Coordinates of C-alpha atoms in Angstrom, one line a residue:
Chain Z
M75 CA 10.8 36.7 -23.0
E76 CA 8.2 35.6 -20.5
W77 CA 8.7 32.3 -18.8
E78 CA 6.3 30.2 -16.9
V79 CA 7.3 27.6 -14.2
V80 CA 5.4 24.3 -14.0
I81 CA 5.5 22.4 -10.8
G82 CA 4.2 19.0 -9.7
L83 CA 4.7 17.4 -6.3
E84 CA 5.2 13.9 -5.0
T85 CA 4.7 13.7 -1.3
H86 CA 5.6 10.8 1.0
A87 CA 3.4 10.8 4.1
Q88 CA 4.3 8.2 6.7
L89 CA 1.1 6.6 7.9
Q90 CA 0.3 6.6 11.6
T91 CA 0.2 2.8 12.1
K92 CA 1.6 0.9 15.1
T93 CA 3.3 -1.6 12.9
K94 CA 5.0 -1.9 9.5
I95 CA 3.1 -2.2 6.3
F96 CA 4.0 -5.9 5.7
S97 CA 5.0 -7.2 9.2
G98 CA 4.1 -6.9 12.9
A99 CA 7.3 -5.0 13.7
S100 CA 6.9 -1.7 15.6
T101 CA 7.2 1.6 13.8
A102 CA 8.0 3.7 16.9
F103 CA 10.4 6.5 16.2
G104 CA 13.9 6.7 17.8
A105 CA 14.5 3.1 18.9
E106 CA 18.0 1.6 19.1
P107 CA 19.3 0.6 15.6
N108 CA 17.8 -2.5 14.2
T109 CA 15.8 -3.4 17.3
Q110 CA 12.6 -3.0 15.2
A111 CA 14.0 -4.8 12.2
C112 CA 12.3 -8.2 12.1
E113 CA 13.0 -11.0 9.6
V114 CA 10.7 -9.3 7.0
S115 CA 12.3 -5.9 7.5
I116 CA 15.8 -7.4 6.9
A117 CA 14.5 -9.6 4.1
L118 CA 15.6 -13.0 5.3
P119 CA 15.0 -15.7 2.7
G120 CA 11.6 -17.3 2.8
V121 CA 9.7 -14.5 4.6
L122 CA 6.4 -13.3 3.2
P123 CA 4.7 -9.9 3.4
V124 CA 1.2 -9.7 5.1
L125 CA -0.6 -6.4 4.4
N126 CA -1.5 -4.1 7.4
K127 CA -5.3 -3.4 7.5
E128 CA -4.7 0.0 9.1
A129 CA -2.4 1.2 6.4
V130 CA -5.1 0.3 3.8
Q131 CA -7.7 2.2 5.8
C132 CA -5.4 5.3 6.0
A133 CA -5.2 5.2 2.2
I134 CA -9.0 4.9 1.8
K135 CA -9.4 7.9 4.3
F136 CA -7.1 10.0 2.2
G137 CA -8.9 9.0 -1.0
L138 CA -12.3 10.0 0.5
A139 CA -10.9 13.3 1.8
V140 CA -9.8 14.4 -1.7
N141 CA -12.9 13.0 -3.4
A142 CA -10.8 10.5 -5.3
E143 CA -11.8 7.3 -7.0
I144 CA -10.8 4.4 -4.8
A145 CA -9.8 1.4 -6.8
P146 CA -12.0 -1.7 -6.1
R147 CA -8.9 -3.7 -7.0
S148 CA -5.3 -2.5 -6.8
V149 CA -2.0 -4.3 -7.2
F150 CA 1.3 -4.3 -5.4
A151 CA 4.4 -4.2 -7.6
R152 CA 8.1 -4.6 -7.1
K153 CA 10.3 -1.6 -7.9
N154 CA 13.8 -3.0 -8.5
Y155 CA 17.0 -1.2 -7.5
F156 CA 20.0 -1.9 -5.5
Y157 CA 20.9 0.1 -2.4
P158 CA 22.2 -1.1 1.0
D159 CA 19.2 0.3 2.9
L160 CA 16.9 -1.9 0.7
P161 CA 17.9 -5.4 1.6
K162 CA 15.4 -7.2 -0.7
G163 CA 16.7 -5.5 -3.8
Y164 CA 13.3 -4.2 -4.5
Q165 CA 10.8 -1.9 -2.8
I166 CA 7.2 -3.0 -2.6
S167 CA 5.1 -0.2 -4.1
Q168 CA 2.1 0.1 -6.4
Y169 CA 2.5 0.9 -10.1
E170 CA -0.1 0.4 -12.7
L171 CA -3.1 0.0 -10.3
P172 CA -2.8 2.3 -7.3
V173 CA -5.3 2.2 -4.5
V174 CA -6.3 5.9 -4.8
G175 CA -7.0 7.4 -8.3
K176 CA -7.8 10.9 -9.5
G177 CA -8.9 13.5 -6.8
A178 CA -8.4 17.2 -6.1
V179 CA -7.4 19.6 -3.3
T180 CA -8.5 23.3 -3.2
I181 CA -5.7 25.5 -2.0
Q182 CA -5.7 29.1 -0.7
V183 CA -2.7 31.0 -2.0
P184 CA -2.0 33.9 0.4
A185 CA -1.8 37.5 -0.8
A186 CA 1.8 38.6 -1.7
G187 CA 2.7 42.2 -2.5
K188 CA 0.2 43.6 -5.0
N189 CA -1.3 40.2 -5.7
A190 CA -4.5 39.4 -3.8
A191 CA -5.1 36.0 -2.2
Y192 CA -6.8 33.4 -4.4
E193 CA -8.1 29.8 -4.5
K194 CA -7.0 27.2 -6.9
V195 CA -7.8 23.5 -7.5
I196 CA -4.8 21.2 -7.6
N197 CA -5.5 17.8 -9.2
I198 CA -4.3 14.7 -7.5
T199 CA -3.1 12.1 -10.1
R200 CA -2.9 9.2 -7.7
A201 CA -1.9 8.0 -4.3
H202 CA -0.4 4.6 -3.6
L203 CA 0.8 2.5 -0.7
E204 CA 4.5 1.5 -0.4
E205 CA 7.1 0.7 2.1
D206 CA 9.9 3.0 3.3
A207 CA 13.6 2.0 3.0
G208 CA 16.1 1.9 5.9
K209 CA 18.6 4.5 6.8
S210 CA 22.3 4.7 6.1
V211 CA 24.5 6.1 8.9
H212 CA 27.8 7.5 8.1
G213 CA 30.9 8.0 10.2
A214 CA 30.3 5.3 12.8
V215 CA 33.1 3.1 11.5
E216 CA 35.9 4.5 9.3
G217 CA 35.4 3.7 5.6
M218 CA 32.1 2.0 6.2
S219 CA 28.4 2.9 6.2
G220 CA 26.1 1.6 8.9
I221 CA 22.7 0.3 8.0
D222 CA 19.7 0.8 10.4
L223 CA 16.6 -1.1 9.1
N224 CA 14.2 0.1 11.8
R225 CA 12.5 2.3 9.2
A226 CA 12.5 -0.3 6.5
G227 CA 8.9 -1.4 5.9
T228 CA 7.2 1.7 7.5
P229 CA 4.0 2.4 5.5
L230 CA 4.0 5.4 3.2
L231 CA 1.3 6.9 1.1
E232 CA 2.9 8.6 -1.9
I233 CA 0.6 11.4 -3.1
V234 CA 1.2 12.6 -6.7
T235 CA -0.2 15.8 -8.2
E236 CA -0.7 16.8 -11.8
P237 CA 1.8 19.6 -12.9
D238 CA -0.8 22.2 -11.9
M239 CA 1.2 24.7 -9.9
R240 CA 2.6 27.8 -11.5
S241 CA 4.7 29.4 -8.7
A242 CA 6.7 28.5 -5.6
A243 CA 3.9 30.1 -3.6
E244 CA 1.3 27.8 -5.1
A245 CA 3.5 24.7 -4.5
V246 CA 4.1 25.8 -0.8
A247 CA 0.4 26.5 -0.4
Y248 CA -0.5 23.0 -1.7
A249 CA 2.2 21.3 0.5
K250 CA 0.9 23.2 3.6
Q251 CA -2.7 22.3 2.8
L252 CA -1.8 18.6 2.3
H253 CA 0.2 18.7 5.5
E254 CA -2.8 20.0 7.4
L255 CA -5.2 17.5 5.7
V256 CA -3.2 14.3 6.5
Q257 CA -3.1 15.4 10.1
W258 CA -6.7 16.5 10.1
I259 CA -7.9 13.0 9.0
G260 CA -5.4 11.4 11.4
I261 CA -3.3 9.4 8.9
C262 CA 0.1 11.1 9.4
D263 CA 1.7 13.0 12.4
G264 CA 3.1 15.5 10.0
N265 CA 6.4 15.7 11.8
M266 CA 8.8 17.0 9.1
Q267 CA 11.9 16.9 11.3
E268 CA 11.5 13.2 11.8
G269 CA 10.8 12.7 8.1
S270 CA 7.1 11.8 8.4
F271 CA 6.2 14.2 5.6
R272 CA 8.7 14.7 2.8
C273 CA 8.2 16.3 -0.6
D274 CA 9.8 15.8 -4.0
V275 CA 9.2 18.7 -6.3
N276 CA 9.3 18.5 -10.1
V277 CA 10.2 21.8 -11.7
S278 CA 10.3 22.7 -15.4
V279 CA 10.0 26.0 -17.2
R280 CA 8.5 26.9 -20.6
K281 CA 7.7 30.0 -22.6
K282 CA 4.4 31.5 -21.5
G283 CA 1.6 30.4 -23.8
S284 CA 3.4 27.2 -24.8
E285 CA 1.4 24.0 -24.3
K286 CA 4.4 21.7 -24.3
L287 CA 6.1 20.9 -20.9
G288 CA 9.8 21.6 -20.5
T289 CA 12.3 19.0 -19.3
R290 CA 11.9 18.7 -15.5
R291 CA 14.4 18.3 -12.8
E292 CA 13.2 16.7 -9.5
I293 CA 14.2 18.3 -6.2
K294 CA 14.4 15.4 -3.7
N295 CA 13.4 15.2 0.0
L296 CA 12.4 18.7 1.0
N297 CA 11.5 18.6 4.6
S298 CA 10.6 22.3 5.3
F299 CA 8.3 24.7 3.5
K300 CA 10.9 27.5 3.7
F301 CA 13.4 25.3 1.9
M302 CA 10.8 24.3 -0.6
Q303 CA 10.2 28.0 -1.5
Q304 CA 13.9 28.7 -1.7
A305 CA 14.7 25.6 -3.7
I306 CA 11.9 26.2 -6.3
E307 CA 12.9 29.9 -6.7
Y308 CA 16.6 29.0 -7.1
E309 CA 15.9 26.2 -9.5
T310 CA 13.4 28.2 -11.6
N311 CA 15.9 31.0 -12.1
W312 CA 18.7 28.5 -12.9
Q313 CA 16.6 26.8 -15.6
I314 CA 15.5 30.1 -17.1
E315 CA 19.1 31.4 -17.2
T316 CA 20.4 28.2 -18.6
L317 CA 17.9 28.3 -21.5
E318 CA 18.4 32.0 -22.2
D319 CA 22.1 31.3 -22.4
G320 CA 21.4 28.8 -25.1
G321 CA 21.8 25.7 -22.9
T322 CA 19.5 22.8 -22.5
I323 CA 18.0 21.2 -19.4
Q324 CA 18.8 17.5 -18.7
Q325 CA 16.4 15.5 -16.7
A326 CA 18.0 14.9 -13.3
T327 CA 17.4 14.3 -9.6
I328 CA 18.8 17.2 -7.6
L329 CA 19.3 18.1 -4.0
F330 CA 18.8 21.5 -2.3
N331 CA 21.6 22.7 0.0
P332 CA 20.0 25.0 2.7
D333 CA 23.4 26.4 3.6
T334 CA 24.1 27.8 0.2
G335 CA 20.5 28.1 -1.0
E336 CA 21.5 26.3 -4.2
T337 CA 20.4 23.1 -6.0
R338 CA 22.8 20.6 -7.5
A339 CA 22.4 17.4 -9.5
M340 CA 22.5 14.2 -7.5
R341 CA 22.6 11.5 -10.2
S342 CA 21.6 11.2 -13.8
K343 CA 18.2 9.6 -14.0
E344 CA 18.6 7.8 -17.2
E345 CA 20.2 4.6 -15.9
A346 CA 19.0 4.7 -12.3
N347 CA 15.4 5.1 -13.4
D348 CA 15.0 1.7 -15.0
Y349 CA 13.1 0.1 -12.1
R350 CA 11.6 -2.8 -14.1
Y351 CA 8.3 -2.9 -12.1
F352 CA 6.3 -6.1 -12.1
P353 CA 3.4 -7.4 -10.0
D354 CA 4.7 -8.8 -6.7
P355 CA 3.8 -12.5 -6.7
D356 CA 4.0 -12.5 -2.8
L357 CA 0.9 -10.3 -2.6
L358 CA -2.6 -10.9 -3.9
P359 CA -4.6 -8.0 -5.4
L360 CA -6.0 -5.6 -2.7
E361 CA -9.8 -5.4 -2.9
V362 CA -11.8 -2.5 -1.4
T363 CA -15.5 -2.9 -1.3
E364 CA -18.2 -0.3 -1.0
A365 CA -18.8 -1.6 2.5
D366 CA -15.1 -1.1 3.4
K367 CA -15.4 2.5 2.2
A368 CA -18.6 3.1 4.1
A369 CA -17.0 1.8 7.3
V370 CA -14.0 4.1 6.9
R371 CA -16.3 7.1 6.1
A372 CA -18.3 6.5 9.2
N373 CA -15.2 7.0 11.3
M374 CA -13.9 10.1 9.6
P375 CA -13.9 13.5 11.2
E376 CA -15.8 16.4 9.6
L377 CA -13.6 17.5 6.6
P378 CA -12.3 21.1 6.2
E379 CA -14.7 21.8 3.3
A380 CA -17.7 20.6 5.2
M381 CA -16.6 22.5 8.3
K382 CA -16.1 25.6 6.3
A383 CA -19.7 25.4 4.9
R384 CA -21.0 24.8 8.4
F385 CA -19.1 27.8 9.9
E386 CA -20.7 30.0 7.2
A387 CA -24.2 28.8 8.0
Q388 CA -24.0 28.3 11.8
Y389 CA -21.9 31.4 12.7
A390 CA -22.8 33.7 9.8
L391 CA -19.1 34.0 8.8
S392 CA -17.9 35.1 5.4
G393 CA -16.4 32.4 3.1
Y394 CA -13.0 34.0 3.6
D395 CA -13.2 33.9 7.4
A396 CA -14.6 30.3 7.3
S397 CA -11.7 29.2 5.0
A398 CA -9.1 30.8 7.2
L399 CA -10.4 29.2 10.4
T400 CA -10.5 25.8 8.8
T401 CA -6.9 25.7 7.5
S402 CA -6.1 23.5 10.5
R403 CA -8.2 21.4 12.8
A404 CA -6.4 22.9 15.9
L405 CA -7.3 26.4 14.8
A406 CA -10.9 25.5 14.1
D407 CA -11.1 23.7 17.5
Y408 CA -9.8 26.8 19.2
F409 CA -12.3 29.1 17.5
V410 CA -15.2 26.7 18.4
A411 CA -14.0 26.5 22.0
A412 CA -14.0 30.3 22.2
V413 CA -17.5 30.6 20.8
D414 CA -18.8 27.8 23.1
A415 CA -17.3 29.7 26.0
G416 CA -19.5 32.6 25.2
A417 CA -17.6 34.7 22.6
E418 CA -19.6 36.3 19.8
A419 CA -18.7 34.3 16.6
K420 CA -17.7 37.1 14.2
Q421 CA -15.6 38.8 16.9
A422 CA -14.0 35.6 17.9
A423 CA -13.1 34.9 14.2
N424 CA -11.5 38.4 14.0
W425 CA -9.5 37.9 17.1
V426 CA -8.3 34.4 16.2
M427 CA -7.2 35.4 12.8
G428 CA -6.0 38.8 13.9
S429 CA -4.2 39.2 17.3
V430 CA -3.9 35.5 18.1
S431 CA -2.5 34.5 14.7
A432 CA -0.2 37.5 14.5
K433 CA 1.3 36.6 17.9
L434 CA 1.6 33.0 17.1
N435 CA 3.4 33.8 13.8
A436 CA 5.7 36.3 15.4
E437 CA 6.8 33.7 18.0
D438 CA 6.7 30.8 15.6
K439 CA 4.2 28.9 17.8
A440 CA 1.3 26.5 17.0
I441 CA -2.2 27.3 18.2
H442 CA -2.1 24.6 20.9
D443 CA 0.9 26.4 22.4
S444 CA -1.0 29.7 22.6
P445 CA -0.5 31.2 26.1
V446 CA -4.0 32.6 25.8
S447 CA -6.6 29.8 25.9
A448 CA -9.8 29.8 24.0
S449 CA -11.8 30.3 27.2
Q450 CA -9.6 33.2 28.3
L451 CA -10.1 34.8 24.9
A452 CA -13.9 34.3 25.3
Q453 CA -13.8 36.0 28.7
L454 CA -12.0 39.0 27.1
L455 CA -14.4 39.3 24.3
K456 CA -17.3 39.1 26.7
R457 CA -15.9 42.2 28.4
I458 CA -15.9 44.0 25.1
A459 CA -19.4 42.9 24.4
D460 CA -20.7 44.1 27.8
A461 CA -18.9 47.4 27.4
T462 CA -16.6 46.9 30.3
I463 CA -13.6 47.7 28.1
S464 CA -13.0 49.2 24.7
N465 CA -11.4 47.4 21.8
N466 CA -8.2 49.3 22.4
A467 CA -8.1 48.4 26.1
A468 CA -8.8 44.8 25.1
K469 CA -5.6 44.7 23.1
Q470 CA -3.7 45.7 26.3
V471 CA -5.4 43.0 28.3
F472 CA -4.6 40.5 25.6
E473 CA -0.9 41.5 25.7
A474 CA -0.9 41.0 29.5
M475 CA -2.6 37.6 29.2
W476 CA -0.1 36.6 26.5
A477 CA 2.7 37.5 28.9
G478 CA 1.3 35.1 31.4
E479 CA -1.3 36.9 33.5
A480 CA -4.4 34.8 33.7
D481 CA -7.6 36.6 34.8
V482 CA -9.2 39.1 32.5
D483 CA -11.1 41.0 35.2
V484 CA -8.0 41.2 37.5
I485 CA -6.0 42.7 34.6
I486 CA -8.7 45.2 33.8
E487 CA -8.8 46.2 37.4
A488 CA -5.1 46.4 37.9
K489 CA -4.5 48.4 34.8
G490 CA -7.5 50.6 35.4
L491 CA -8.9 49.9 31.9
K492 CA -12.5 49.8 32.9
Q493 CA -14.5 51.8 30.5
V494 CA -16.6 54.7 31.8
S495 CA -20.2 54.1 30.8
D496 CA -21.7 56.2 33.6
T497 CA -23.9 58.8 31.9
G498 CA -23.3 61.4 34.6
A499 CA -19.5 61.1 34.4
I500 CA -19.5 61.2 30.6
E501 CA -21.8 64.2 30.5
A502 CA -19.5 66.1 32.9
I503 CA -16.5 65.4 30.6
I504 CA -18.4 66.5 27.5
N505 CA -19.6 69.7 29.2
E506 CA -16.0 70.5 30.0
V507 CA -14.8 69.8 26.5
L508 CA -17.5 71.9 24.9
A509 CA -16.7 74.8 27.2
A510 CA -13.0 74.6 26.5
N511 CA -13.4 74.2 22.7
S512 CA -15.9 76.8 21.7
A513 CA -14.1 77.4 18.4
M514 CA -14.6 73.8 17.4
V515 CA -18.2 73.9 18.3
E516 CA -18.7 76.9 16.1
E517 CA -16.9 75.1 13.2
Y518 CA -19.2 72.1 13.6
K519 CA -22.3 74.2 13.7
A520 CA -21.0 75.9 10.5
G521 CA -21.1 72.5 8.8
K522 CA -17.6 71.2 9.4
E523 CA -18.1 67.4 10.1
K524 CA -14.4 67.0 10.9
A525 CA -14.8 69.2 14.0
F526 CA -17.1 66.6 15.5
N527 CA -14.4 63.9 15.4
A528 CA -12.0 66.3 17.0
L529 CA -14.4 66.9 19.8
V530 CA -14.9 63.2 20.3
G531 CA -11.1 62.9 20.4
Q532 CA -10.9 65.6 23.0
A533 CA -13.5 63.9 25.2
M534 CA -11.8 60.5 24.9
K535 CA -8.5 62.2 25.8
A536 CA -10.1 63.9 28.8
S537 CA -11.4 60.5 30.0
K538 CA -7.9 59.0 29.6
G539 CA -9.4 56.7 26.9
K540 CA -11.8 55.1 29.3
A541 CA -15.0 56.6 28.2
N542 CA -17.3 54.4 26.2
P543 CA -16.8 55.8 22.6
A544 CA -20.3 54.9 21.5
Q545 CA -21.8 56.8 24.4
V546 CA -19.5 59.8 23.9
N547 CA -20.6 59.9 20.2
D548 CA -24.3 59.7 21.1
M549 CA -24.3 62.2 23.9
L550 CA -22.1 64.7 22.0
K551 CA -24.4 64.6 19.0
K552 CA -27.4 65.3 21.2
K553 CA -25.7 68.2 23.0
L554 CA -24.6 69.8 19.7
T555 CA -28.0 69.5 18.1
A556 CA -29.9 70.5 21.2
Chain P
M126 CA 11.4 -7.1 -30.6
A127 CA 15.1 -7.7 -31.3
L128 CA 17.6 -7.7 -28.5
S129 CA 21.2 -6.8 -28.8
I130 CA 24.3 -7.9 -26.8
E131 CA 24.2 -4.4 -25.3
D132 CA 20.7 -5.0 -24.0
I133 CA 21.8 -8.2 -22.4
K134 CA 24.7 -6.4 -20.7
K135 CA 22.5 -3.6 -19.5
I136 CA 19.9 -6.0 -18.1
A137 CA 22.6 -8.0 -16.4
H138 CA 24.1 -4.9 -14.9
L139 CA 20.7 -3.7 -13.6
A140 CA 20.2 -7.1 -11.9
R141 CA 23.8 -7.1 -10.7
I142 CA 24.4 -10.4 -12.4
E143 CA 27.8 -11.0 -14.0
V144 CA 27.5 -12.4 -17.5
S145 CA 30.7 -13.3 -19.3
E146 CA 31.1 -12.4 -23.0
G147 CA 30.7 -16.1 -23.9
D148 CA 27.5 -16.5 -21.8
A149 CA 26.1 -13.2 -23.2
A150 CA 25.6 -14.7 -26.7
A151 CA 23.8 -17.7 -25.3
T152 CA 21.6 -15.6 -23.0
L153 CA 20.7 -13.4 -26.0
S154 CA 19.4 -16.3 -27.9
K155 CA 17.4 -17.7 -24.9
L156 CA 15.8 -14.3 -24.1
T157 CA 15.0 -13.7 -27.8
G158 CA 13.2 -17.1 -27.7
I159 CA 11.2 -16.0 -24.7
L160 CA 10.3 -12.7 -26.4
G161 CA 9.2 -14.7 -29.4
L162 CA 6.8 -16.7 -27.2
I163 CA 5.4 -13.5 -25.8
E164 CA 4.9 -12.1 -29.3
Q165 CA 2.9 -15.2 -30.2
M166 CA 0.7 -14.7 -27.1
Q167 CA 0.2 -11.0 -27.9
A168 CA -1.5 -12.2 -31.2
V169 CA -4.4 -13.6 -29.1
D170 CA -7.4 -11.3 -28.8
T171 CA -7.8 -10.4 -25.1
T172 CA -10.5 -7.7 -25.4
G173 CA -12.6 -7.6 -22.3
I174 CA -10.3 -9.8 -20.2
V175 CA -9.0 -8.3 -17.0
P176 CA -5.2 -8.6 -16.9
M177 CA -4.1 -11.3 -14.4
S178 CA -1.8 -10.0 -11.6
H179 CA -1.7 -13.2 -9.7
S180 CA -2.0 -16.9 -10.5
Q181 CA -4.5 -17.4 -7.7
D182 CA -7.9 -15.9 -8.0
L183 CA -8.1 -14.6 -4.4
S184 CA -7.8 -11.2 -2.8
Q185 CA -5.2 -10.1 -0.2
R186 CA -5.9 -11.0 3.4
L187 CA -5.3 -8.1 5.8
R188 CA -3.5 -8.2 9.2
D189 CA -4.6 -6.3 12.2
D190 CA -2.3 -3.4 13.2
V191 CA -0.8 -5.1 16.3
V192 CA 2.9 -5.5 17.2
T193 CA 3.8 -9.2 17.1
K194 CA 7.5 -9.1 16.4
V195 CA 10.0 -9.0 19.3
N196 CA 13.6 -7.7 19.1
L197 CA 15.8 -10.5 17.7
R198 CA 18.7 -8.2 16.7
E199 CA 21.4 -10.3 18.4
E200 CA 20.2 -13.5 16.7
F201 CA 19.9 -11.9 13.3
Q202 CA 23.3 -10.1 13.5
K203 CA 25.1 -13.4 14.1
N204 CA 24.2 -14.2 10.5
A205 CA 25.2 -10.9 9.1
P206 CA 27.6 -11.2 6.1
A207 CA 31.3 -10.7 6.7
L208 CA 33.1 -7.8 5.3
G209 CA 35.1 -9.8 2.7
N210 CA 38.4 -8.6 4.0
G211 CA 39.5 -12.0 5.2
S212 CA 37.6 -11.8 8.5
S213 CA 34.8 -14.2 9.0
E214 CA 33.2 -12.1 11.7
P215 CA 29.7 -10.7 11.0
A216 CA 30.1 -7.0 9.9
V217 CA 28.1 -5.2 12.6
A218 CA 28.9 -2.3 15.0
D219 CA 26.8 -0.4 17.5
G220 CA 23.7 -2.4 16.3
L221 CA 24.3 -1.4 12.7
Y222 CA 24.9 -3.6 9.7
L223 CA 28.1 -2.5 8.0
V224 CA 28.6 -2.2 4.3
P225 CA 31.3 -0.6 2.1
K226 CA 30.9 3.2 2.3
V227 CA 28.0 4.5 0.2
I228 CA 28.0 8.1 -0.9
E229 CA 25.4 9.8 -3.0

């Protein structure tokens, strides 16, 4: 029996505002407990929420970035439930009329094993503004839980997708893309350790070819892409095994345990899910005009899609290269800085996606932590372009720069990597090689093309790899046909 | 729509309101009356009318993103509820509000 997994994501992105969504209390991370919990945050009787303009603008920015409909009129609603970290007894959210409607994100799913990389459009159902809850702290006092309401009221944008993903790899690719996008447009710092970007993943399975969705289970609060991958894979297998053994899937909220790599049910959703939403009478409808949208648009950075198109046109890059370079703004900035510092664009693209990315991945570093700056890389590529060093020698220089040596020319000099382009010197080497390998020369003249490559190899070896390969090729060909 | 006593108990539980057996019957008849009124209103043709989400025909005013609140934790925590274990002291420790242990 062939099964298909169906995945949808709900992502909570904490918006980068100075203050809370409904009050002027600071949202700075890491403050002493409850020092940023004002009367609105702790829900003293009689307080009223006043909506933060910046939070609304962040939501509009996101909507514009995913080509979504932005509601001219949206409504805040109360989501009612009881929990100690929610002192009002309800969370202010948006329900029937969210600020951001249908949109879409195009993801790049990386190659895996035999499967080639591919692009896929993931549809966004909606994105709505809401407030975060506080935090429960356990263990401070025996038998009690401590409540810190500093986080209560922090603005969140909850971004909901259609159930469009069909593998853990697609879900992770979407989450990574969204993570880059919210940072790109400057609405979220993307810090997953601090909980600024958290994903809930809805997973269900069905027989391949079936149109009907299976019963879903929701994996809550995943704060790393690695855990997301593991959790979805485990959950998918668990659901398939359960169904194949004749069992049924109950709708449930589940947690992933990174230590065991397993998922387990948190609570039955049936009762807890009755949130009895209704419009919050403390807040008037939110209106967004065309002028509001235009003002936000005017302050938006160039978006990845637009930058990709520009890279293809301006730098004559392939669509693949342009996509890869615009997966993050920092990577794109690094590439542009290298080109601006004199590197040839195609070569800079190859190096940024090749040696630089490989090193960064191996050391789990971000591009802005690269020990080799964009201008250093440009300097190195200029030395390849002006034939001072070969591509192979450049790799050695790059290694040395990565290890902390700064100056390209000093490294080339110190390591003796300078390429020999002096015609006289190369001619002398070739003459020696031809004299010492007369058998090969005969073979070549008899029509064996391979012998030519062997002779080039001998000449390169004789020059200790320093001869300019292009020149060796040219000169050797001339000599042999003379 | 007909409500049952079970519905009343469920709604009361969700709202964390204690409703005695005796009160439940009275509440049932009151809520049934309210639903009857809503059914009457639903008979009105509202085609083309935008649903009202607020009684005032205004739009939300927005606040600039500027910190205006100062730390009043000590004042607020003087008013924190007591634990209910006979002590009248506010249940706070290390700046945290204390509640009976919650475990998910």
